[in-house]
Structure formats: C-alpha cells, structure tokens
Backbone as numpy.savetxt, mean C-alpha at the origin, in Angstrom:
# Nx Ny Nz CAx CAy CAz Cx Cy Cz
10.11 -7.60 -19.95 9.27 -6.41 -19.95 10.15 -5.16 -19.95
9.67 -4.09 -20.55 10.41 -2.84 -20.57 10.03 -1.99 -19.37
10.93 -1.07 -19.05 10.70 -0.20 -17.90 9.53 0.73 -18.16
8.71 0.95 -17.17 7.59 1.87 -17.30 8.11 3.29 -17.42
7.38 4.11 -18.18 7.75 5.51 -18.27 7.55 6.23 -16.96
8.37 7.26 -16.70 8.31 7.95 -15.42 7.07 8.82 -15.29
6.33 9.03 -16.41 5.10 9.80 -16.31 3.90 8.90 -16.06
4.14 7.61 -15.87 3.05 6.66 -15.65 2.44 6.90 -14.28
1.13 6.95 -14.20 0.45 7.19 -12.93 -0.50 6.06 -12.61
-0.78 5.90 -11.36 -1.75 4.91 -10.91 -3.17 5.43 -11.13
-4.16 4.55 -11.08 -5.55 5.01 -11.22 -5.89 6.12 -10.24
-6.64 7.10 -10.71 -6.97 8.26 -9.88 -8.15 8.02 -8.97
-8.53 9.07 -8.25 -9.66 8.99 -7.34 -9.27 8.42 -5.99
-10.23 8.34 -5.11 -10.02 7.78 -3.79 -10.15 6.26 -3.86
-9.11 5.55 -3.44 -9.07 4.10 -3.53 -9.07 3.50 -2.13
-10.00 2.62 -1.87 -10.00 1.83 -0.64 -9.38 0.48 -0.97
-8.28 0.16 -0.30 -7.53 -1.06 -0.58 -7.60 -1.98 0.64
-8.52 -2.92 0.67 -8.55 -3.83 1.81 -7.26 -4.61 1.96
-6.79 -4.72 3.18 -5.59 -5.50 3.49 -6.00 -6.90 3.89
-5.50 -7.90 3.16 -5.91 -9.26 3.48 -5.25 -9.77 4.75
-4.37 -8.97 5.36 -3.81 -9.35 6.66 -4.92 -9.61 7.67
-6.02 -8.88 7.53 -7.11 -9.00 8.49 -8.20 -9.98 8.05
-8.04 -10.58 6.89 -9.07 -11.50 6.40 -9.01 -12.84 7.12
-10.07 -13.61 6.97 -10.11 -14.99 7.47 -9.46 -15.87 6.41
-8.28 -16.39 6.69 -7.53 -17.12 5.66 -8.19 -18.45 5.31
-9.05 -18.96 6.15 -9.81 -20.16 5.80 -10.87 -19.85 4.75
-11.19 -18.57 4.60 -12.21 -18.13 3.63 -11.65 -17.01 2.75
-10.36 -17.01 2.48 -9.75 -15.86 1.83 -10.39 -15.56 0.47
-10.54 -16.56 -0.37 -11.14 -16.32 -1.68 -12.53 -15.75 -1.58
-13.32 -16.29 -0.65 -14.70 -15.82 -0.49 -14.73 -14.39 0.05
-13.84 -14.07 1.00 -13.85 -12.73 1.56 -13.36 -11.69 0.55
-12.37 -12.05 -0.25 -11.92 -11.15 -1.30 -13.05 -10.93 -2.31
-13.74 -11.99 -2.69 -14.86 -11.84 -3.62 -15.96 -10.97 -3.03
-16.22 -11.12 -1.74 -17.23 -10.28 -1.09 -16.82 -8.82 -1.11
-15.54 -8.55 -0.86 -15.05 -7.18 -0.93 -15.13 -6.62 -2.35
-14.82 -7.46 -3.34 -14.94 -7.03 -4.73 -16.38 -6.70 -5.07
-17.31 -7.51 -4.61 -18.73 -7.23 -4.83 -19.15 -5.91 -4.19
-18.44 -5.53 -3.10 -18.73 -4.28 -2.41 -17.97 -3.10 -3.01
-17.23 -3.33 -4.10 -16.58 -2.24 -4.81 -15.06 -2.21 -4.75
-14.43 -3.13 -4.01 -12.98 -3.13 -3.94 -12.37 -3.59 -5.25
-11.37 -2.84 -5.73 -10.65 -3.19 -6.94 -9.14 -3.29 -6.69
-8.74 -3.13 -5.43 -7.31 -3.05 -5.08 -7.18 -3.72 -3.72
-6.24 -4.65 -3.59 -5.99 -5.32 -2.31 -4.50 -5.22 -1.98
-4.23 -5.08 -0.69 -2.84 -5.07 -0.24 -2.51 -6.41 0.41
-1.33 -6.92 0.07 -0.82 -8.15 0.67 0.44 -7.80 1.45
0.41 -8.01 2.74 1.52 -7.66 3.62 2.43 -8.87 3.80
3.65 -8.75 3.31 4.64 -9.82 3.42 5.63 -9.44 4.51
5.67 -10.21 5.58 6.53 -9.92 6.73 7.44 -11.11 7.01
8.68 -10.81 7.40 9.68 -11.87 7.51 10.13 -12.20 8.92
9.60 -11.50 9.93 10.04 -11.77 11.30 11.38 -11.15 11.64
11.97 -10.40 10.73 13.26 -9.73 10.96 13.09 -8.22 10.91
12.70 -7.70 9.75 12.46 -6.27 9.66 11.28 -5.86 10.54
10.27 -6.70 10.61 9.14 -6.47 11.51 8.95 -7.73 12.36
8.39 -7.57 13.57 8.29 -8.71 14.48 7.07 -9.58 14.24
6.92 -10.05 13.01 5.79 -10.91 12.70 6.11 -11.67 11.42
5.47 -12.82 11.24 5.56 -13.60 10.02 4.18 -13.68 9.39
4.10 -13.45 8.08 2.79 -13.53 7.44 2.88 -14.38 6.18
2.41 -13.86 5.08 2.24 -14.65 3.86 3.46 -14.55 2.96
3.46 -15.39 1.92 4.51 -15.36 0.92 3.96 -15.62 -0.46
4.79 -16.14 -1.32 4.44 -16.32 -2.73 3.22 -17.20 -2.96
3.03 -18.31 -2.23 1.87 -19.15 -2.53 0.54 -18.44 -2.36
0.42 -17.57 -1.37 -0.84 -16.85 -1.18 -1.07 -15.87 -2.33
-0.03 -15.16 -2.73 -0.16 -14.26 -3.87 -0.55 -15.02 -5.12
0.10 -16.12 -5.40 -0.23 -16.92 -6.58 -1.67 -17.42 -6.53
-2.12 -17.86 -5.36 -3.48 -18.35 -5.23 -4.51 -17.24 -5.44
-4.21 -16.06 -4.90 -5.14 -14.95 -5.05 -5.16 -14.45 -6.49
-3.99 -14.40 -7.12 -3.93 -13.96 -8.52 -4.76 -14.87 -9.41
-4.81 -16.16 -9.07 -5.54 -17.12 -9.89 -7.04 -16.91 -9.85
-7.55 -16.27 -8.80 -9.00 -16.12 -8.66 -9.46 -14.67 -8.71
-8.53 -13.72 -8.87 -8.92 -12.31 -8.84 -8.18 -11.51 -9.91
-8.92 -10.63 -10.57 -8.33 -9.69 -11.52 -8.08 -8.33 -10.89
-8.29 -8.21 -9.60 -8.09 -6.93 -8.92 -6.61 -6.56 -8.89
-6.35 -5.29 -8.61 -4.99 -4.77 -8.47 -4.40 -5.32 -7.18
-3.27 -6.00 -7.29 -2.65 -6.63 -6.12 -1.36 -5.89 -5.78
-1.36 -5.29 -4.61 -0.32 -4.41 -4.11 0.44 -5.18 -3.04
1.69 -5.52 -3.31 2.48 -6.33 -2.38 3.42 -5.43 -1.61
3.22 -5.37 -0.30 4.00 -4.53 0.60 5.05 -5.42 1.25
6.30 -5.24 0.83 7.40 -6.10 1.28 8.03 -5.52 2.55
7.60 -6.03 3.68 8.18 -5.65 4.97 9.22 -6.70 5.34
10.30 -6.72 4.54 11.29 -7.77 4.67 12.69 -7.19 4.50
13.67 -7.86 5.11 15.07 -7.53 4.86 15.43 -7.90 3.42
16.38 -7.18 2.86 16.89 -7.48 1.52 15.78 -7.64 0.47
14.88 -6.66 0.37 13.76 -6.82 -0.57 14.20 -7.00 -2.01
15.36 -6.44 -2.36 15.82 -6.56 -3.74 16.00 -7.99 -4.20
16.21 -8.92 -3.28 16.40 -10.32 -3.63 15.09 -11.02 -4.00
13.96 -10.38 -3.70 12.67 -11.05 -3.87 11.75 -10.35 -4.87
12.25 -9.34 -5.54 11.38 -8.59 -6.46 10.89 -9.44 -7.62
11.80 -10.16 -8.25 11.40 -10.95 -9.42 10.40 -12.04 -9.07
10.59 -12.83 -8.00 9.59 -13.85 -7.68 8.20 -13.29 -7.43
8.13 -12.17 -6.72 6.80 -11.62 -6.45 6.18 -11.01 -7.70
6.98 -10.43 -8.57 6.45 -9.92 -9.83 5.91 -11.08 -10.67
6.66 -12.16 -10.74 6.23 -13.31 -11.54 5.00 -13.98 -10.95
4.82 -13.86 -9.62 3.66 -14.48 -8.97 2.38 -13.69 -9.17
2.50 -12.47 -9.72 1.27 -11.74 -10.05 1.09 -10.39 -9.41
2.12 -9.84 -8.77 1.98 -8.52 -8.17 1.82 -7.46 -9.25
0.94 -6.50 -9.00 0.81 -5.32 -9.86 1.72 -4.20 -9.37
1.92 -4.13 -8.07 2.81 -3.13 -7.49 3.63 -3.79 -6.40
4.90 -3.38 -6.30 5.78 -3.82 -5.23 6.24 -2.60 -4.47
6.05 -2.64 -3.15 6.46 -1.53 -2.29 7.54 -2.02 -1.34
8.67 -1.32 -1.35 9.78 -1.64 -0.47 9.96 -0.52 0.55
10.61 -0.84 1.65 10.79 0.15 2.71 12.11 0.89 2.55
12.04 2.21 2.69 13.24 3.04 2.66 14.24 2.56 3.70
13.75 2.15 4.87 14.62 1.83 6.00 15.48 0.59 5.78
15.10 -0.26 4.84 15.75 -1.56 4.73 16.24 -1.86 3.33
15.95 -0.99 2.38 16.41 -1.20 1.01 17.79 -0.56 0.86
18.81 -1.39 0.82 20.18 -0.89 0.79 20.50 -0.11 -0.47
19.84 -0.47 -1.56 20.05 0.21 -2.85 18.69 0.60 -3.39
18.08 1.58 -2.75 16.69 1.93 -3.04 16.51 2.35 -4.50
17.38 3.18 -5.00 17.28 3.62 -6.39 17.27 2.41 -7.33
18.19 1.48 -7.11 18.25 0.28 -7.95 17.03 -0.59 -7.81
16.52 -0.74 -6.59 15.32 -1.56 -6.39 14.12 -0.97 -7.12
13.97 0.34 -7.07 12.84 0.97 -7.75 12.94 0.80 -9.26
14.13 0.96 -9.81 14.32 0.71 -11.24 13.97 -0.74 -11.59
14.42 -1.67 -10.76 14.19 -3.08 -11.06 12.70 -3.40 -11.01
11.98 -2.83 -10.06 10.54 -3.07 -9.98 9.87 -2.66 -11.29
10.24 -1.51 -11.81 9.64 -1.06 -13.06 10.08 -1.92 -14.24
11.31 -2.35 -14.24 11.77 -3.25 -15.30 10.95 -4.53 -15.33
10.49 -4.96 -14.16 9.69 -6.18 -14.05 8.23 -5.95 -14.43
7.87 -4.72 -14.78 6.52 -4.42 -15.22 5.55 -4.10 -14.11
6.05 -3.81 -12.92 5.20 -3.47 -11.79 5.32 -1.99 -11.46
4.30 -1.45 -10.84 4.41 -0.13 -10.26 5.37 -0.18 -9.08
6.07 0.93 -8.85 7.10 0.99 -7.81 6.62 1.86 -6.65
6.61 1.27 -5.46 6.23 2.01 -4.26 7.35 1.99 -3.24
7.39 3.02 -2.41 8.35 3.06 -1.31 7.62 3.47 -0.05
7.90 2.78 1.04 7.20 3.01 2.30 8.11 3.68 3.31
7.47 4.51 4.17 8.16 5.20 5.25 7.50 4.84 6.57
8.30 4.36 7.52 7.79 4.13 8.86 7.44 5.46 9.53
6.65 5.43 10.61 6.22 6.69 11.23 7.36 7.61 11.64
8.49 7.07 12.06 9.60 7.91 12.52 10.59 8.29 11.42
10.34 7.86 10.19 11.25 8.14 9.08 10.84 9.43 8.39
11.73 10.42 8.29 11.36 11.69 7.64 11.09 11.53 6.16
10.16 12.31 5.66 9.85 12.30 4.23 11.05 12.69 3.40
11.89 13.53 3.95 13.04 14.05 3.19 14.02 12.96 2.76
13.95 11.79 3.37 14.85 10.71 2.97 14.56 10.21 1.56
13.43 10.63 0.99 13.08 10.21 -0.37 13.45 11.25 -1.42
14.13 12.30 -1.02 14.35 13.42 -1.94 15.06 13.00 -3.23
15.95 12.01 -3.17 16.72 11.64 -4.35 16.05 10.57 -5.21
14.92 10.03 -4.77 14.28 8.96 -5.55 12.85 9.28 -5.96
12.36 10.46 -5.64 10.95 10.76 -5.92 10.62 10.66 -7.40
11.59 10.88 -8.26 11.33 10.76 -9.69 11.16 9.34 -10.18
11.34 8.37 -9.31 11.33 6.96 -9.71 10.24 6.15 -8.98
9.35 6.84 -8.29 8.31 6.13 -7.56 6.94 6.48 -8.12
6.06 5.50 -8.11 4.67 5.72 -8.47 3.81 6.01 -7.25
4.26 5.51 -6.09 3.46 5.63 -4.88 4.38 5.72 -3.67
4.01 6.57 -2.73 4.68 6.63 -1.43 3.69 6.17 -0.37
4.08 5.17 0.38 3.25 4.65 1.47 3.71 5.29 2.78
2.84 6.10 3.35 3.08 6.71 4.66 2.46 5.81 5.71
3.30 5.11 6.47 2.78 4.22 7.50 2.23 5.05 8.66
1.02 4.75 9.05 0.39 5.46 10.17 0.27 4.56 11.40
1.00 3.44 11.37 1.31 2.63 12.56 2.72 2.10 12.35
3.33 1.60 13.40 4.60 0.88 13.23 4.29 -0.48 12.63
4.96 -0.84 11.53 4.55 -2.04 10.80 4.80 -3.32 11.58
3.96 -4.31 11.29 4.14 -5.62 11.90 2.84 -6.30 12.29
1.85 -5.52 12.71 0.60 -6.12 13.18 -0.58 -5.25 12.75
-1.71 -5.91 12.49 -2.94 -5.19 12.20 -3.63 -4.76 13.48
-4.61 -3.89 13.32 -5.44 -3.48 14.44 -4.80 -2.50 15.39
-3.73 -1.81 14.97 -3.06 -0.87 15.86 -3.73 0.51 15.82
-3.38 1.34 16.80 -3.93 2.68 16.90 -3.25 3.60 15.89
-4.04 4.39 15.21 -3.60 5.36 14.22 -2.65 6.38 14.84
-1.50 6.63 14.17 -0.51 7.61 14.64 -0.70 8.88 13.83
-1.40 9.85 14.40 -1.74 11.07 13.67 -0.51 11.91 13.34
0.56 11.76 14.11 1.77 12.56 13.87 2.41 12.25 12.52
2.05 11.13 11.90 2.62 10.79 10.59 1.94 11.52 9.45
0.76 12.05 9.68 -0.04 12.65 8.60 0.66 13.80 7.88
1.35 14.72 8.57 2.00 15.82 7.84 2.99 15.38 6.77
3.50 14.16 6.86 4.43 13.68 5.83 3.75 13.60 4.46
2.43 13.43 4.46 1.71 13.34 3.18 1.92 14.63 2.37
1.63 15.75 2.99 1.78 17.03 2.28 3.25 17.34 2.02
4.14 16.89 2.90 5.57 17.12 2.68 6.04 16.41 1.41
5.65 15.17 1.23 6.03 14.43 0.02 5.49 15.11 -1.22
4.24 15.51 -1.19 3.65 16.17 -2.36 4.34 17.50 -2.65
4.68 18.22 -1.62 5.39 19.50 -1.82 6.78 19.26 -2.39
7.48 18.24 -1.92 8.79 17.91 -2.44 8.72 17.61 -3.94
7.73 16.85 -4.34 7.58 16.52 -5.77 7.31 17.78 -6.58
6.42 18.63 -6.07 6.10 19.86 -6.80 7.33 20.77 -6.92
8.11 20.86 -5.85 9.30 21.71 -5.87 10.32 21.24 -6.90
10.29 19.94 -7.20 11.23 19.39 -8.16 10.64 19.29 -9.56
9.42 19.77 -9.73 8.76 19.71 -11.03 8.38 18.31 -11.45
8.12 17.44 -10.46 7.78 16.05 -10.74 6.28 15.82 -10.63
5.75 14.86 -11.37 4.36 14.48 -11.16 4.18 13.99 -9.72
3.08 14.32 -9.07 2.91 13.86 -7.68 2.72 12.34 -7.63
3.45 11.67 -6.76 3.16 10.24 -6.58 1.83 10.07 -5.86
1.20 8.93 -6.08 0.05 8.59 -5.25 0.54 8.43 -3.81
-0.27 8.89 -2.86 0.08 8.74 -1.44 -0.88 7.74 -0.82
-0.29 6.69 -0.29 -1.05 5.63 0.38 -0.83 5.75 1.87
-1.87 5.48 2.64 -1.75 5.43 4.10 -2.19 4.05 4.57
-1.53 3.58 5.61 -1.76 2.21 6.08 -1.53 2.18 7.58
-2.57 1.77 8.31 -2.45 1.60 9.75 -3.51 2.38 10.50
-4.47 1.67 11.09 -5.52 2.35 11.83 -6.47 3.16 10.96
-6.58 2.79 9.69 -7.43 3.54 8.77 -8.87 3.06 8.90
-9.76 4.00 9.20 -11.18 3.71 9.37 -11.95 4.98 9.03
-13.28 4.99 9.15 -14.03 6.19 8.76 -13.69 7.43 9.57
-13.07 7.28 10.74 -12.68 8.44 11.54 -11.34 9.01 11.11
-10.37 8.14 10.78 -9.02 8.61 10.45 -8.82 8.89 8.97
-9.54 8.20 8.10 -9.33 8.37 6.66 -9.52 9.80 6.19
-10.55 10.53 6.63 -10.72 11.90 6.14 -9.54 12.81 6.46
-8.91 12.65 7.63 -7.75 13.47 7.97 -6.62 13.24 6.96
-6.44 11.99 6.56 -5.40 11.68 5.58 -5.77 12.20 4.20
-7.03 12.09 3.84 -7.48 12.59 2.54 -7.30 14.09 2.45
-7.60 14.80 3.52 -7.46 16.25 3.53 -6.01 16.67 3.31
-5.06 15.82 3.74 -3.64 16.12 3.57 -3.12 15.75 2.19
-3.91 14.96 1.43 -3.52 14.61 0.07 -3.39 13.14 -0.22
-3.74 12.27 0.73 -3.70 10.83 0.47 -4.83 10.43 -0.47
-4.56 9.39 -1.27 -5.59 8.93 -2.21 -5.81 7.43 -2.17
-4.94 6.68 -1.47 -5.09 5.23 -1.36 -5.10 4.87 0.11
-6.15 4.19 0.54 -6.40 3.97 1.96 -6.45 2.46 2.24
-5.41 1.96 2.87 -5.35 0.54 3.21 -6.12 0.33 4.50
-7.08 -0.55 4.44 -7.94 -0.81 5.60 -8.07 -2.31 5.78
-7.68 -2.80 6.93 -7.76 -4.22 7.21 -8.89 -4.56 8.15
-8.67 -4.31 9.44 -9.70 -4.63 10.43 -11.00 -3.93 10.16
-10.94 -2.67 9.71 -12.17 -1.89 9.50 -12.94 -2.34 8.28
-12.37 -3.24 7.46 -13.12 -3.86 6.37 -13.53 -5.28 6.72
-12.56 -6.10 7.15 -12.82 -7.52 7.29 -13.31 -7.95 8.67
-13.06 -7.16 9.70 -13.34 -7.68 11.05 -14.44 -6.94 11.79
-14.78 -5.75 11.37 -15.81 -5.01 12.09 -17.19 -5.48 11.69
-18.11 -5.49 12.67 -19.53 -5.62 12.36 -19.98 -4.27 11.79
-20.92 -4.24 10.87 -21.83 -5.30 10.46 -21.38 -6.15 9.28
-20.18 -6.00 8.77 -19.73 -6.85 7.69 -19.03 -6.08 6.59
-18.45 -6.83 5.65 -17.57 -6.25 4.64 -18.26 -5.19 3.81
-19.44 -5.48 3.28 -20.11 -4.52 2.39 -20.44 -3.23 3.13
-20.96 -3.35 4.34 -21.30 -2.15 5.11 -20.05 -1.37 5.51
-18.98 -2.09 5.82 -17.74 -1.42 6.20 -17.12 -0.66 5.02
-17.16 -1.27 3.83 -16.68 -0.58 2.63 -17.52 0.67 2.37
-18.81 0.55 2.54 -19.69 1.69 2.30 -19.41 2.82 3.28
-19.13 2.48 4.53 -18.84 3.52 5.54 -17.55 4.27 5.19
-16.55 3.55 4.71 -15.31 4.21 4.29 -15.55 5.10 3.08
-16.30 4.62 2.11 -16.59 5.44 0.93 -17.33 6.71 1.33
-18.29 6.59 2.23 -19.05 7.76 2.67 -18.14 8.77 3.37
-17.20 8.26 4.17 -16.29 9.15 4.89 -15.37 9.90 3.93
-15.02 9.26 2.81 -14.10 9.86 1.85 -14.80 10.66 0.75
-16.11 10.55 0.67 -16.85 11.17 -0.44 -16.58 12.68 -0.59
-16.44 13.45 0.49 -16.20 14.88 0.30 -14.86 15.21 -0.35
-13.96 14.24 -0.46 -12.60 14.50 -0.94 -12.36 14.05 -2.39
-13.42 13.58 -3.03 -13.28 13.22 -4.44 -13.39 11.74 -4.69
C-alpha cells in the first residue's frame, strides 16, 4: 500500500466510538451489532500489554474476529511497549487506524510514517500528564490526537477534567503551523456529562465504554443519550 496523503482527514462530525473494553466478551459480536444498530460506526479496541499499562487485554485474534463480522471503522489503541514492532500485524488483521503513545514510541516520527504506509490512519495518544507540546514536531504526520482523560489501563475511571485544555492547545499548535487540524479524540470517563465539555474545547471523537455497554437502560438508550448531549456541538 502507498502512504496516505498528509491532507487526508477522518470522517467529520461528532463521532461516538464505543470501546469494546467494556463489552461482554461472551457476547461481543452481538453487543457490537447492537451498538451498530443504535448508530455506532466506529469502535475502539484497547490493546494492553501489562507493561506500559498495568493491565492485559485483547490482541490480534479479537481484532480478526471482529473484522470478520463488522464493516465498522476499527480504531486500535496500542497501549504497549515497542508499538513499532506490532504495526504490521495489526494492520493486516484489519485495523483502520493505529494509535501509538507518545510516551512509549521511541521513534514516533517513524512509527507514524509506517502506519500510513500500511494503509491505516495514524493516531498518537497523550497521557493526562503529558504536555501537548511534545507533539510539536510530528503534528504534520498525524490524522488524530487522542487526549487521554484518565490514566490508561482500566475502564470505568473518573474523568480528569484537567486534561481538557490540551484539546485546544493541539488545535492551536496545528493552526500556528498552517497544518490541517487533526481530529481530537477523548477517552476516559466519557459520558453525557463530560462529553460536552470536551466538544466545546474542540474534540470530535468520543470513546465511551462503560457509558455505552454497562449502564442501564442499555446500549441503544445509552448511545442516544450521548448523541443528545453532543447535539449542540454539531
């Protein structure tokens, strides 16, 4: 595959991206289908290695299985050491986007180039304590910046509001350099109460796990509540 052009952008509008970290893995296909029926077109898959973050989650077999039953956009968030070693396998397994962490990618510029060479969108994630300015030299090579609003590793954590200003900082940095704005994704504690604050700052992709898959009254109602909360922002 050839490298994507740097003017390539992700789908516009407000995107709710259910995180399958919070799904019932005994019913994963059914729960993803239920979310799709409720309007979801983008899912996040959190890959954790027990080293970079203190948890172990899914790997290539889950991505391959989900790709086989879903045409939705599959966003693979690599919370792993040495992510550059695993880009090709995850691209071949069906990822549409690969997101690596600034904190652990030893050759971030090279990893972002490689992701695009593999035909995937390129994302870079920032932990809550990581300044936005650390991306100043690579903003021209990313399609999406993921602003973590919890410390990565576990679902169901409390939203860290202090991370929100990084959203506008990233967008301002891109504008100052004459670059197209990357999509801004937020992940961690996203629900109908926290999502509007992020949208007001400029976020457009909202990863929601527990607030989609685990809250009563159910997936369809939870998706609708998030859409209603984001409706004033486009």
